[in-house]
Coordinates of N, CA and C (backbone and C1' of nucleotides) in Angstrom, one line a residue:
Chain A
M286 N 87.1 95.8 0.7 CA 86.4 96.5 -0.7 C 87.5 97.2 -1.7
N287 N 87.6 96.8 -2.9 CA 88.3 97.4 -3.9 C 87.5 98.2 -4.7
Y288 N 88.2 99.1 -5.5 CA 87.8 99.9 -6.3 C 88.2 99.5 -8.1
W289 N 87.2 99.5 -9.1 CA 87.6 99.2 -10.3 C 87.3 100.0 -11.2
L290 N 87.7 100.2 -12.3 CA 87.0 100.8 -13.5 C 86.6 100.0 -14.7
F291 N 85.4 100.0 -15.2 CA 84.8 99.3 -16.3 C 84.6 100.4 -17.3
K292 N 85.3 100.1 -18.6 CA 84.9 100.9 -19.7 C 83.8 100.0 -20.6
T293 N 83.0 101.0 -21.2 CA 81.9 100.7 -21.9 C 81.5 101.8 -23.0
E294 N 81.5 101.1 -24.2 CA 81.1 102.1 -25.4 C 79.6 102.6 -25.1
P295 N 79.3 103.8 -24.8 CA 77.8 104.1 -24.6 C 77.0 103.6 -25.7
D296 N 77.3 103.7 -27.1 CA 76.4 103.5 -28.1 C 75.9 102.1 -28.0
A297 N 77.1 100.9 -27.4 CA 76.6 99.7 -27.2 C 76.0 99.4 -25.7
F298 N 76.5 100.1 -25.0 CA 75.9 99.6 -23.6 C 76.3 101.0 -22.5
S299 N 75.5 101.8 -22.0 CA 75.5 103.1 -21.5 C 75.3 102.8 -20.1
I300 N 75.7 103.9 -19.2 CA 75.3 103.9 -17.8 C 73.7 103.9 -17.7
D301 N 72.9 104.6 -18.6 CA 71.5 104.7 -18.5 C 71.1 103.1 -18.8
D302 N 71.7 102.4 -19.7 CA 71.3 100.9 -19.9 C 71.5 100.1 -18.7
L303 N 72.4 100.4 -18.0 CA 72.6 99.7 -16.6 C 71.7 100.4 -15.6
A304 N 71.4 101.5 -15.6 CA 70.3 101.9 -14.4 C 69.1 101.3 -14.7
N305 N 68.8 101.1 -16.1 CA 67.4 100.5 -16.5 C 67.3 99.3 -16.0
K306 N 68.5 98.5 -15.9 CA 68.6 97.2 -15.4 C 68.1 97.2 -13.8
K307 N 68.1 98.3 -13.1 CA 67.7 98.3 -11.5 C 68.4 97.2 -11.0
S308 N 67.8 96.8 -9.8 CA 68.5 95.8 -9.0 C 69.0 94.4 -9.7
K309 N 68.3 94.1 -10.6 CA 68.8 93.1 -11.3 C 70.1 92.8 -11.8
G310 N 70.6 94.3 -12.0 CA 72.0 93.9 -12.5 C 72.3 93.6 -13.8
E311 N 73.7 93.8 -14.3 CA 74.0 93.2 -15.5 C 75.2 92.3 -15.4
L312 N 75.0 91.1 -16.2 CA 76.3 90.3 -16.5 C 77.4 91.0 -17.2
W313 N 78.3 91.2 -16.8 CA 79.3 92.1 -17.8 C 80.1 91.1 -18.3
D314 N 79.6 90.6 -19.3 CA 80.3 89.7 -20.3 C 81.0 90.3 -21.4
G315 N 81.5 89.3 -22.3 CA 82.3 89.8 -23.4 C 83.8 90.2 -23.3
V316 N 84.2 90.3 -22.1 CA 85.6 90.7 -22.0 C 86.6 89.7 -22.8
R317 N 87.5 89.9 -23.4 CA 88.4 89.2 -24.1 C 89.7 89.7 -24.2
N318 N 90.3 89.7 -23.1 CA 91.5 90.1 -22.8 C 92.0 89.5 -21.6
Y319 N 93.1 88.9 -21.8 CA 93.6 87.9 -20.6 C 93.9 88.8 -19.2
Q320 N 94.4 89.8 -19.4 CA 94.8 90.5 -18.4 C 93.4 91.0 -17.6
A321 N 92.4 91.5 -18.3 CA 91.4 91.7 -17.6 C 90.7 90.4 -17.2
R322 N 90.7 89.6 -17.8 CA 89.8 88.2 -17.4 C 90.6 87.8 -16.3
N323 N 91.7 87.9 -15.8 CA 92.4 87.6 -14.7 C 92.0 88.1 -13.5
L324 N 91.6 89.6 -13.8 CA 91.3 90.3 -12.7 C 89.7 90.0 -12.4
L325 N 88.8 89.8 -13.5 CA 87.2 89.4 -13.3 C 87.2 88.1 -12.6
R326 N 88.1 87.0 -13.0 CA 88.1 85.9 -12.4 C 88.7 86.0 -11.1
D327 N 89.9 86.6 -10.6 CA 90.6 86.3 -9.3 C 90.4 87.5 -8.4
E328 N 89.9 88.5 -8.8 CA 90.2 89.7 -8.0 C 88.9 90.6 -7.7
V329 N 88.0 90.6 -8.7 CA 87.2 91.4 -8.5 C 85.6 90.5 -7.7
K330 N 85.5 91.2 -6.7 CA 84.5 90.7 -5.6 C 83.0 91.3 -5.4
K331 N 82.4 90.3 -4.9 CA 81.2 91.0 -4.8 C 81.4 91.9 -3.6
G332 N 80.8 93.2 -3.7 CA 80.7 94.3 -2.7 C 81.8 95.3 -3.2
D333 N 82.6 95.1 -4.3 CA 83.5 95.9 -4.8 C 82.4 97.2 -5.4
E334 N 83.4 98.3 -5.5 CA 82.8 99.3 -6.2 C 83.4 99.6 -7.7
V335 N 82.6 99.6 -8.8 CA 83.0 100.0 -9.9 C 82.6 101.3 -10.7
F336 N 83.8 101.9 -11.2 CA 83.4 103.1 -11.6 C 83.2 103.0 -13.3
I337 N 82.3 103.6 -13.7 CA 81.9 103.2 -15.2 C 82.3 104.4 -16.1
Y338 N 83.1 104.2 -17.0 CA 83.6 105.1 -18.0 C 83.2 104.7 -19.3
H339 N 82.7 105.7 -19.8 CA 82.3 105.6 -21.5 C 83.5 106.0 -22.2
S340 N 83.6 105.0 -23.2 CA 85.2 105.4 -24.1 C 84.5 105.1 -25.7
S341 N 85.4 105.8 -26.6 CA 85.1 105.6 -27.8 C 83.8 106.3 -28.0
C342 N 83.8 107.5 -27.5 CA 82.6 108.5 -27.9 C 82.9 109.9 -27.7
K343 N 81.9 110.8 -27.8 CA 82.2 112.2 -28.0 C 83.1 112.9 -26.7
V344 N 82.6 112.7 -25.7 CA 83.5 113.3 -24.6 C 83.4 111.7 -23.6
P345 N 84.7 111.2 -24.0 CA 85.2 110.0 -22.8 C 85.2 110.5 -21.4
A346 N 84.2 110.0 -20.6 CA 84.1 110.3 -19.2 C 83.8 109.3 -18.1
L347 N 84.0 109.5 -16.9 CA 83.6 108.7 -15.8 C 82.0 109.2 -15.9
V348 N 81.1 108.0 -15.7 CA 79.8 108.7 -15.6 C 79.0 108.3 -14.5
G349 N 79.5 107.2 -13.7 CA 78.9 106.6 -12.5 C 79.5 105.5 -11.9
I350 N 78.7 105.2 -11.0 CA 79.3 103.8 -10.1 C 78.4 102.6 -10.0
A351 N 79.0 101.7 -10.2 CA 78.2 100.4 -9.5 C 78.7 99.7 -8.6
S352 N 77.8 98.4 -8.3 CA 78.5 97.6 -7.2 C 78.5 96.0 -7.7
V353 N 79.7 95.5 -7.4 CA 79.5 94.0 -8.0 C 78.6 93.3 -6.9
I354 N 77.6 92.8 -7.5 CA 76.6 91.9 -6.8 C 76.8 90.4 -6.9
K355 N 77.7 90.3 -7.9 CA 78.1 88.5 -7.9 C 79.4 88.2 -8.5
D356 N 80.0 87.3 -7.9 CA 81.2 87.1 -8.1 C 81.6 86.3 -9.7
H357 N 82.7 85.9 -10.2 CA 82.8 85.6 -11.5 C 82.0 84.3 -11.8
Q358 N 81.6 84.1 -13.0 CA 81.0 83.1 -13.7 C 81.3 82.7 -14.9
I359 N 81.4 81.7 -15.6 CA 81.7 81.4 -16.8 C 80.8 82.2 -18.0
D360 N 81.6 82.7 -18.6 CA 80.9 83.7 -19.7 C 80.5 82.9 -20.7
D361 N 79.2 82.7 -20.8 CA 78.6 81.9 -21.8 C 78.7 82.0 -23.3
T362 N 78.8 83.6 -23.6 CA 78.6 83.9 -24.9 C 80.1 83.4 -25.8
Q363 N 81.1 82.7 -24.8 CA 82.2 82.4 -25.6 C 81.9 81.0 -26.4
F364 N 80.8 80.5 -26.1 CA 80.7 79.4 -26.6 C 79.5 79.1 -27.8
D365 N 78.9 80.4 -27.8 CA 77.8 80.6 -28.9 C 78.3 81.1 -30.1
P366 N 78.3 80.2 -31.2 CA 78.8 80.7 -32.5 C 78.1 81.8 -33.3
S367 N 76.7 81.9 -32.6 CA 76.1 83.2 -33.3 C 76.5 84.4 -32.2
A368 N 77.1 84.3 -31.2 CA 77.5 85.6 -30.5 C 78.4 86.3 -31.1
K369 N 78.6 87.8 -30.7 CA 79.8 88.5 -31.1 C 81.0 87.9 -30.6
Y370 N 80.9 87.6 -29.4 CA 82.1 87.3 -28.5 C 82.5 85.9 -28.5
Y371 N 81.9 85.1 -29.5 CA 82.2 83.6 -29.6 C 83.8 83.5 -29.8
D372 N 84.2 82.3 -29.0 CA 85.6 82.0 -29.3 C 85.8 80.6 -29.2
P373 N 86.1 80.4 -30.6 CA 86.1 78.7 -31.3 C 87.0 77.9 -30.4
K374 N 88.0 78.7 -29.9 CA 89.0 77.9 -29.3 C 88.7 77.6 -27.6
S375 N 87.7 77.9 -27.3 CA 87.1 77.8 -26.0 C 86.1 76.7 -25.6
T376 N 86.4 75.8 -25.2 CA 85.4 74.8 -24.7 C 84.9 74.9 -23.3
P377 N 83.7 74.1 -22.9 CA 82.9 73.9 -21.7 C 83.8 73.6 -20.8
E378 N 84.8 72.5 -21.1 CA 85.6 72.0 -20.1 C 86.7 72.7 -19.8
N379 N 87.1 73.5 -20.8 CA 88.4 74.3 -20.5 C 87.8 75.8 -21.0
P380 N 87.0 76.4 -20.2 CA 86.5 77.8 -20.5 C 87.5 78.9 -20.3
R381 N 87.7 79.9 -21.2 CA 88.7 80.9 -21.0 C 88.3 82.0 -20.5
W382 N 86.7 82.4 -20.6 CA 86.3 83.8 -20.3 C 85.5 83.5 -19.2
Y383 N 85.6 84.7 -18.5 CA 84.5 84.9 -17.1 C 84.0 86.3 -17.2
A384 N 82.9 86.4 -16.3 CA 81.9 87.5 -16.1 C 81.6 87.5 -14.6
V385 N 81.5 89.1 -14.5 CA 80.9 89.3 -13.1 C 79.5 89.9 -13.5
T386 N 78.8 90.2 -12.3 CA 77.6 90.9 -12.3 C 77.7 92.1 -11.6
I387 N 77.1 93.4 -12.2 CA 77.3 94.5 -11.3 C 75.7 95.2 -11.5
K388 N 75.4 96.1 -10.6 CA 74.2 96.8 -10.4 C 74.5 98.3 -10.2
H389 N 73.6 98.8 -10.9 CA 73.9 100.4 -11.2 C 73.8 101.1 -9.6
K390 N 74.6 101.9 -9.2 CA 74.3 102.6 -8.1 C 74.2 104.0 -8.1
K391 N 74.8 104.7 -8.8 CA 74.7 106.0 -9.1 C 75.2 106.4 -10.7
T392 N 74.3 107.4 -11.2 CA 74.8 108.3 -12.2 C 75.4 109.6 -11.9
F393 N 76.5 109.9 -12.0 CA 76.9 111.0 -11.2 C 76.2 112.6 -12.5
K394 N 75.9 113.5 -11.4 CA 75.3 114.4 -12.0 C 75.9 115.3 -13.1
E395 N 77.1 115.2 -12.8 CA 78.0 115.8 -13.8 C 79.1 114.6 -14.2
P396 N 79.3 114.0 -15.5 CA 80.2 112.9 -15.9 C 81.9 113.8 -15.7
L397 N 82.7 113.2 -15.5 CA 83.9 113.7 -15.2 C 84.9 113.5 -16.5
P398 N 85.1 114.2 -17.4 CA 85.7 114.0 -18.5 C 87.1 113.5 -18.3
L399 N 87.4 112.8 -19.4 CA 88.9 112.3 -19.2 C 89.8 113.6 -19.3
K400 N 89.3 114.5 -19.9 CA 90.3 115.7 -20.2 C 90.6 116.5 -18.7
D401 N 89.3 116.5 -18.0 CA 89.5 117.1 -16.7 C 90.3 116.1 -15.9
M402 N 90.3 114.9 -15.9 CA 91.1 113.8 -15.0 C 92.6 114.2 -15.3
K403 N 92.9 114.2 -16.6 CA 94.4 114.5 -17.0 C 94.7 115.7 -16.4
Q404 N 94.0 116.6 -16.2 CA 94.4 117.9 -15.5 C 94.6 118.0 -14.1
N405 N 94.1 116.9 -13.5 CA 93.9 116.8 -12.1 C 95.1 116.2 -11.2
P406 N 96.0 117.0 -10.9 CA 97.3 116.4 -10.6 C 97.2 115.2 -9.2
E407 N 96.1 115.5 -8.5 CA 95.7 114.2 -7.8 C 95.3 112.9 -8.2
L408 N 95.0 112.9 -9.3 CA 94.6 111.8 -10.0 C 95.8 111.3 -11.0
A409 N 96.8 111.7 -10.8 CA 97.9 111.6 -11.6 C 98.4 110.0 -11.1
G410 N 98.7 109.2 -12.2 CA 99.0 107.8 -11.7 C 98.1 107.0 -12.1
M411 N 96.7 107.0 -12.1 CA 95.7 106.3 -12.6 C 95.9 105.5 -13.8
K412 N 95.7 104.2 -13.7 CA 96.0 103.4 -14.7 C 95.2 104.1 -16.1
L413 N 94.1 104.5 -15.9 CA 93.5 105.0 -16.8 C 94.1 106.1 -17.8
L414 N 95.0 106.9 -17.0 CA 95.7 108.0 -17.7 C 96.9 107.6 -18.2
Q415 N 97.3 106.3 -18.2 CA 98.7 106.2 -18.6 C 98.5 105.8 -20.1
K416 N 99.4 106.0 -20.9 CA 99.5 106.3 -22.3 C 99.3 104.6 -22.9
G417 N 98.5 104.7 -23.9 CA 98.3 103.3 -24.5 C 97.8 102.3 -23.6
N418 N 96.9 102.9 -22.7 CA 96.1 101.9 -21.9 C 95.0 101.5 -22.6
R419 N 94.9 100.2 -23.0 CA 93.6 99.7 -23.4 C 92.9 98.7 -22.7
L420 N 92.9 98.3 -21.3 CA 92.3 97.6 -20.7 C 91.1 98.2 -20.3
S421 N 89.9 97.1 -20.6 CA 88.6 97.6 -20.4 C 88.3 97.1 -19.0
V422 N 88.9 96.4 -17.7 CA 88.7 96.3 -16.7 C 90.1 96.9 -16.0
M423 N 90.1 97.6 -15.0 CA 91.4 97.9 -14.5 C 91.0 98.2 -13.1
P424 N 92.1 98.2 -12.1 CA 91.9 98.3 -10.8 C 92.2 100.0 -10.6
V425 N 91.4 100.4 -9.4 CA 91.6 102.1 -9.2 C 92.2 102.1 -7.7
D426 N 93.2 102.6 -7.6 CA 93.7 102.8 -6.2 C 92.8 103.4 -5.1
K427 N 92.7 103.0 -3.9 CA 91.8 103.6 -2.9 C 91.8 104.8 -2.9
S428 N 93.0 105.5 -2.9 CA 93.1 106.9 -2.7 C 92.6 107.7 -3.8
H429 N 92.6 107.1 -5.0 CA 92.2 107.9 -6.0 C 90.3 107.5 -6.1
G430 N 90.2 106.2 -5.8 CA 88.5 106.1 -5.7 C 87.9 107.0 -4.8
D431 N 88.6 107.1 -3.5 CA 87.9 107.9 -2.6 C 88.0 109.4 -2.9
L432 N 88.9 109.8 -3.5 CA 88.9 111.3 -4.4 C 87.6 111.5 -5.2
L433 N 87.7 110.5 -6.1 CA 86.7 110.6 -7.4 C 85.2 110.7 -6.6
L434 N 85.1 109.9 -5.7 CA 83.7 109.7 -5.1 C 83.5 111.3 -4.3
K435 N 84.6 111.8 -3.4 CA 84.1 113.0 -3.1 C 83.9 114.1 -4.1
L436 N 84.6 114.1 -5.4 CA 84.5 115.1 -6.5 C 83.3 115.0 -6.9
L437 N 82.7 113.7 -7.0 CA 81.7 113.1 -8.0 C 80.6 113.4 -7.1
G438 N 80.6 113.1 -5.9 CA 79.2 112.8 -5.0 C 78.7 111.5 -5.2
Chain B
dG242 P 85.3 107.4 -42.5 O5' 86.4 107.8 -42.6 C5' 86.8 109.2 -43.3 C4' 88.4 109.4 -42.9 C3' 89.1 108.2 -42.9 O3' 90.5 108.9 -43.0 C1' 88.7 108.8 -40.2
dC243 P 91.7 108.3 -43.4 O5' 92.8 108.5 -42.2 C5' 92.9 109.9 -41.9 C4' 93.7 110.0 -40.6 C3' 95.1 108.9 -40.6 O3' 96.1 109.6 -40.3 C1' 93.7 108.7 -38.6
dC244 P 97.6 109.0 -40.7 O5' 98.0 108.4 -39.1 C5' 97.9 109.3 -38.1 C4' 98.0 108.8 -36.8 C3' 99.1 107.4 -37.2 O3' 99.9 107.3 -35.9 C1' 97.1 106.6 -36.2
dA245 P 101.6 107.1 -35.8 O5' 101.9 107.2 -34.5 C5' 101.1 108.0 -33.2 C4' 100.7 107.1 -31.9 C3' 101.8 106.1 -31.6 O3' 102.3 106.4 -30.3 C1' 99.8 105.2 -31.8
dA246 P 103.0 105.5 -29.4 O5' 102.1 104.4 -29.0 C5' 101.1 104.7 -28.1 C4' 100.3 103.3 -27.7 C3' 101.3 102.3 -27.2 O3' 100.9 101.6 -26.0 C1' 100.0 101.4 -29.0
dC247 P 101.9 100.8 -25.0 O5' 102.4 99.7 -25.2 C5' 101.7 98.7 -26.5 C4' 100.4 98.2 -26.1 C3' 100.3 96.6 -25.9 O3' 99.5 96.2 -25.0 C1' 99.3 97.6 -28.0
dG248 P 99.5 95.0 -24.2 O5' 98.7 93.9 -25.2 C5' 97.3 93.7 -25.0 C4' 96.8 93.2 -25.8 C3' 97.4 91.5 -25.6 O3' 96.1 90.6 -25.7 C1' 97.7 92.1 -27.9
dT249 P 96.5 89.2 -25.8 O5' 96.4 88.8 -27.2 C5' 95.3 89.1 -27.9 C4' 95.4 88.3 -29.4 C3' 95.9 86.9 -29.4 O3' 94.9 86.2 -30.3 C1' 97.2 88.0 -30.6
dT250 P 95.0 84.8 -30.3 O5' 95.8 84.3 -31.8 C5' 95.4 85.2 -32.6 C4' 96.1 85.0 -33.9 C3' 96.5 83.5 -34.1 O3' 96.3 82.9 -35.5 C1' 98.4 84.8 -34.1
dG251 P 96.2 81.4 -35.7 O5' 97.7 81.6 -36.6 C5' 98.1 82.5 -37.6 C4' 99.3 81.9 -38.1 C3' 99.7 80.6 -38.2 O3' 100.6 80.4 -39.3 C1' 101.0 81.7 -36.9
dG252 P 100.8 78.9 -39.9 O5' 102.2 79.4 -40.8 C5' 102.2 80.5 -41.4 C4' 103.6 80.8 -41.4 C3' 104.7 79.8 -41.4 O3' 105.7 80.0 -42.5 C1' 105.2 80.4 -39.4
dC253 P 106.5 79.0 -43.3 O5' 107.7 78.6 -42.7 C5' 108.7 79.9 -42.6 C4' 109.5 79.7 -41.0 C3' 110.2 78.6 -40.9 O3' 111.3 78.1 -42.0 C1' 109.6 79.2 -39.1
Chain C
dG256 P 109.8 78.8 -24.6 O5' 111.0 79.4 -25.5 C5' 112.3 79.9 -25.6 C4' 112.4 80.8 -26.8 C3' 111.9 82.1 -26.5 O3' 112.7 82.9 -27.2 C1' 110.7 80.9 -28.7
dC257 P 112.6 84.6 -27.1 O5' 112.6 85.2 -28.5 C5' 113.7 84.6 -29.5 C4' 113.1 84.8 -31.0 C3' 113.0 86.3 -30.9 O3' 113.9 87.1 -32.0 C1' 111.4 84.9 -32.1
dC258 P 113.7 88.3 -32.1 O5' 112.5 88.7 -33.3 C5' 112.6 88.1 -34.6 C4' 111.5 88.2 -35.4 C3' 110.9 89.4 -35.3 O3' 110.4 90.0 -36.3 C1' 109.0 88.2 -34.7
dA259 P 110.6 91.4 -37.1 O5' 109.8 91.2 -38.4 C5' 109.8 89.9 -39.3 C4' 108.5 89.7 -39.7 C3' 107.8 90.9 -40.2 O3' 107.1 90.8 -41.5 C1' 106.4 90.1 -38.6
dA260 P 106.5 92.1 -42.2 O5' 104.8 91.1 -42.0 C5' 104.5 90.0 -42.2 C4' 103.1 89.7 -41.6 C3' 102.0 90.9 -42.2 O3' 100.8 90.3 -42.7 C1' 102.1 90.6 -39.9
dC261 P 99.6 91.2 -43.5 O5' 98.5 90.9 -42.3 C5' 98.2 89.9 -41.4 C4' 97.5 90.4 -40.5 C3' 96.6 91.2 -40.4 O3' 95.2 90.9 -40.3 C1' 97.5 91.8 -38.6
dG262 P 93.8 91.8 -40.6 O5' 93.5 91.7 -39.1 C5' 93.2 90.7 -38.1 C4' 92.9 91.0 -36.7 C3' 91.8 92.2 -36.7 O3' 90.9 91.7 -35.6 C1' 93.8 93.0 -35.8
dT263 P 89.5 92.9 -35.5 O5' 89.9 93.7 -34.2 C5' 90.5 93.0 -33.2 C4' 90.7 93.9 -32.0 C3' 89.7 95.1 -31.8 O3' 89.6 95.1 -30.4 C1' 91.9 96.1 -32.1
dT264 P 88.3 95.7 -29.8 O5' 89.0 96.9 -28.9 C5' 90.2 96.4 -28.3 C4' 91.0 98.0 -27.9 C3' 89.9 99.2 -27.5 O3' 90.1 99.5 -26.1 C1' 91.4 99.8 -28.9
dG265 P 89.3 100.5 -25.5 O5' 89.6 101.9 -25.7 C5' 90.7 102.3 -25.4 C4' 91.0 103.9 -26.3 C3' 89.6 104.6 -26.2 O3' 90.0 105.9 -25.6 C1' 90.3 104.5 -28.1
dG266 P 88.9 106.9 -25.0 O5' 89.9 108.1 -25.3 C5' 91.5 108.1 -24.9 C4' 92.3 108.9 -26.0 C3' 91.8 110.3 -26.2 O3' 92.7 111.4 -26.2 C1' 91.5 109.3 -28.0
dC267 P 92.3 112.8 -25.9 O5' 92.5 113.4 -27.4 C5' 93.8 113.5 -28.0 C4' 93.3 113.8 -29.5 C3' 92.1 115.0 -29.6 O3' 92.9 116.1 -29.7 C1' 91.7 113.0 -31.2

DNA sequence: GCCAACGTTGGC
DNA sequence: GCCAACGTTGGC
């Protein structure tokens, strides 16, 4: 079992939206970055735990946890010209983008703001805290993941 | 809204 | 394959 962190903009899709999907879960599509794609395709596996992070909002923070309930599949939005994430250079014969399905597990009673994470020496080294980091899907070390779960319950 | 830090694109 | 121009992300 591995830990991951997925970013989402709460205005577009929040932890509450994910919670509302209940056991059905949510297909995490629309990822259009090769590094993130490689993780989704090759390394994110059913049963893994995913920290949900709200970005580009008033208080950027870790807000909850989800679990992966389905391994990667082709992200069909890449073929749909009307979709926001349409990729004209992608073909069904040679798809570029993939998506996994995750299910809401828990919304933390108190979100853990980015600001606080930066101040916790035990979390130093987390990819999320590295300057200039823009990845929307990233690995979380086991030690960091365990600690976060302990902090957040 | 600003801007730093990237990633991507395309001309050469 | 280099690199300038451009677009996007995301904290502040």
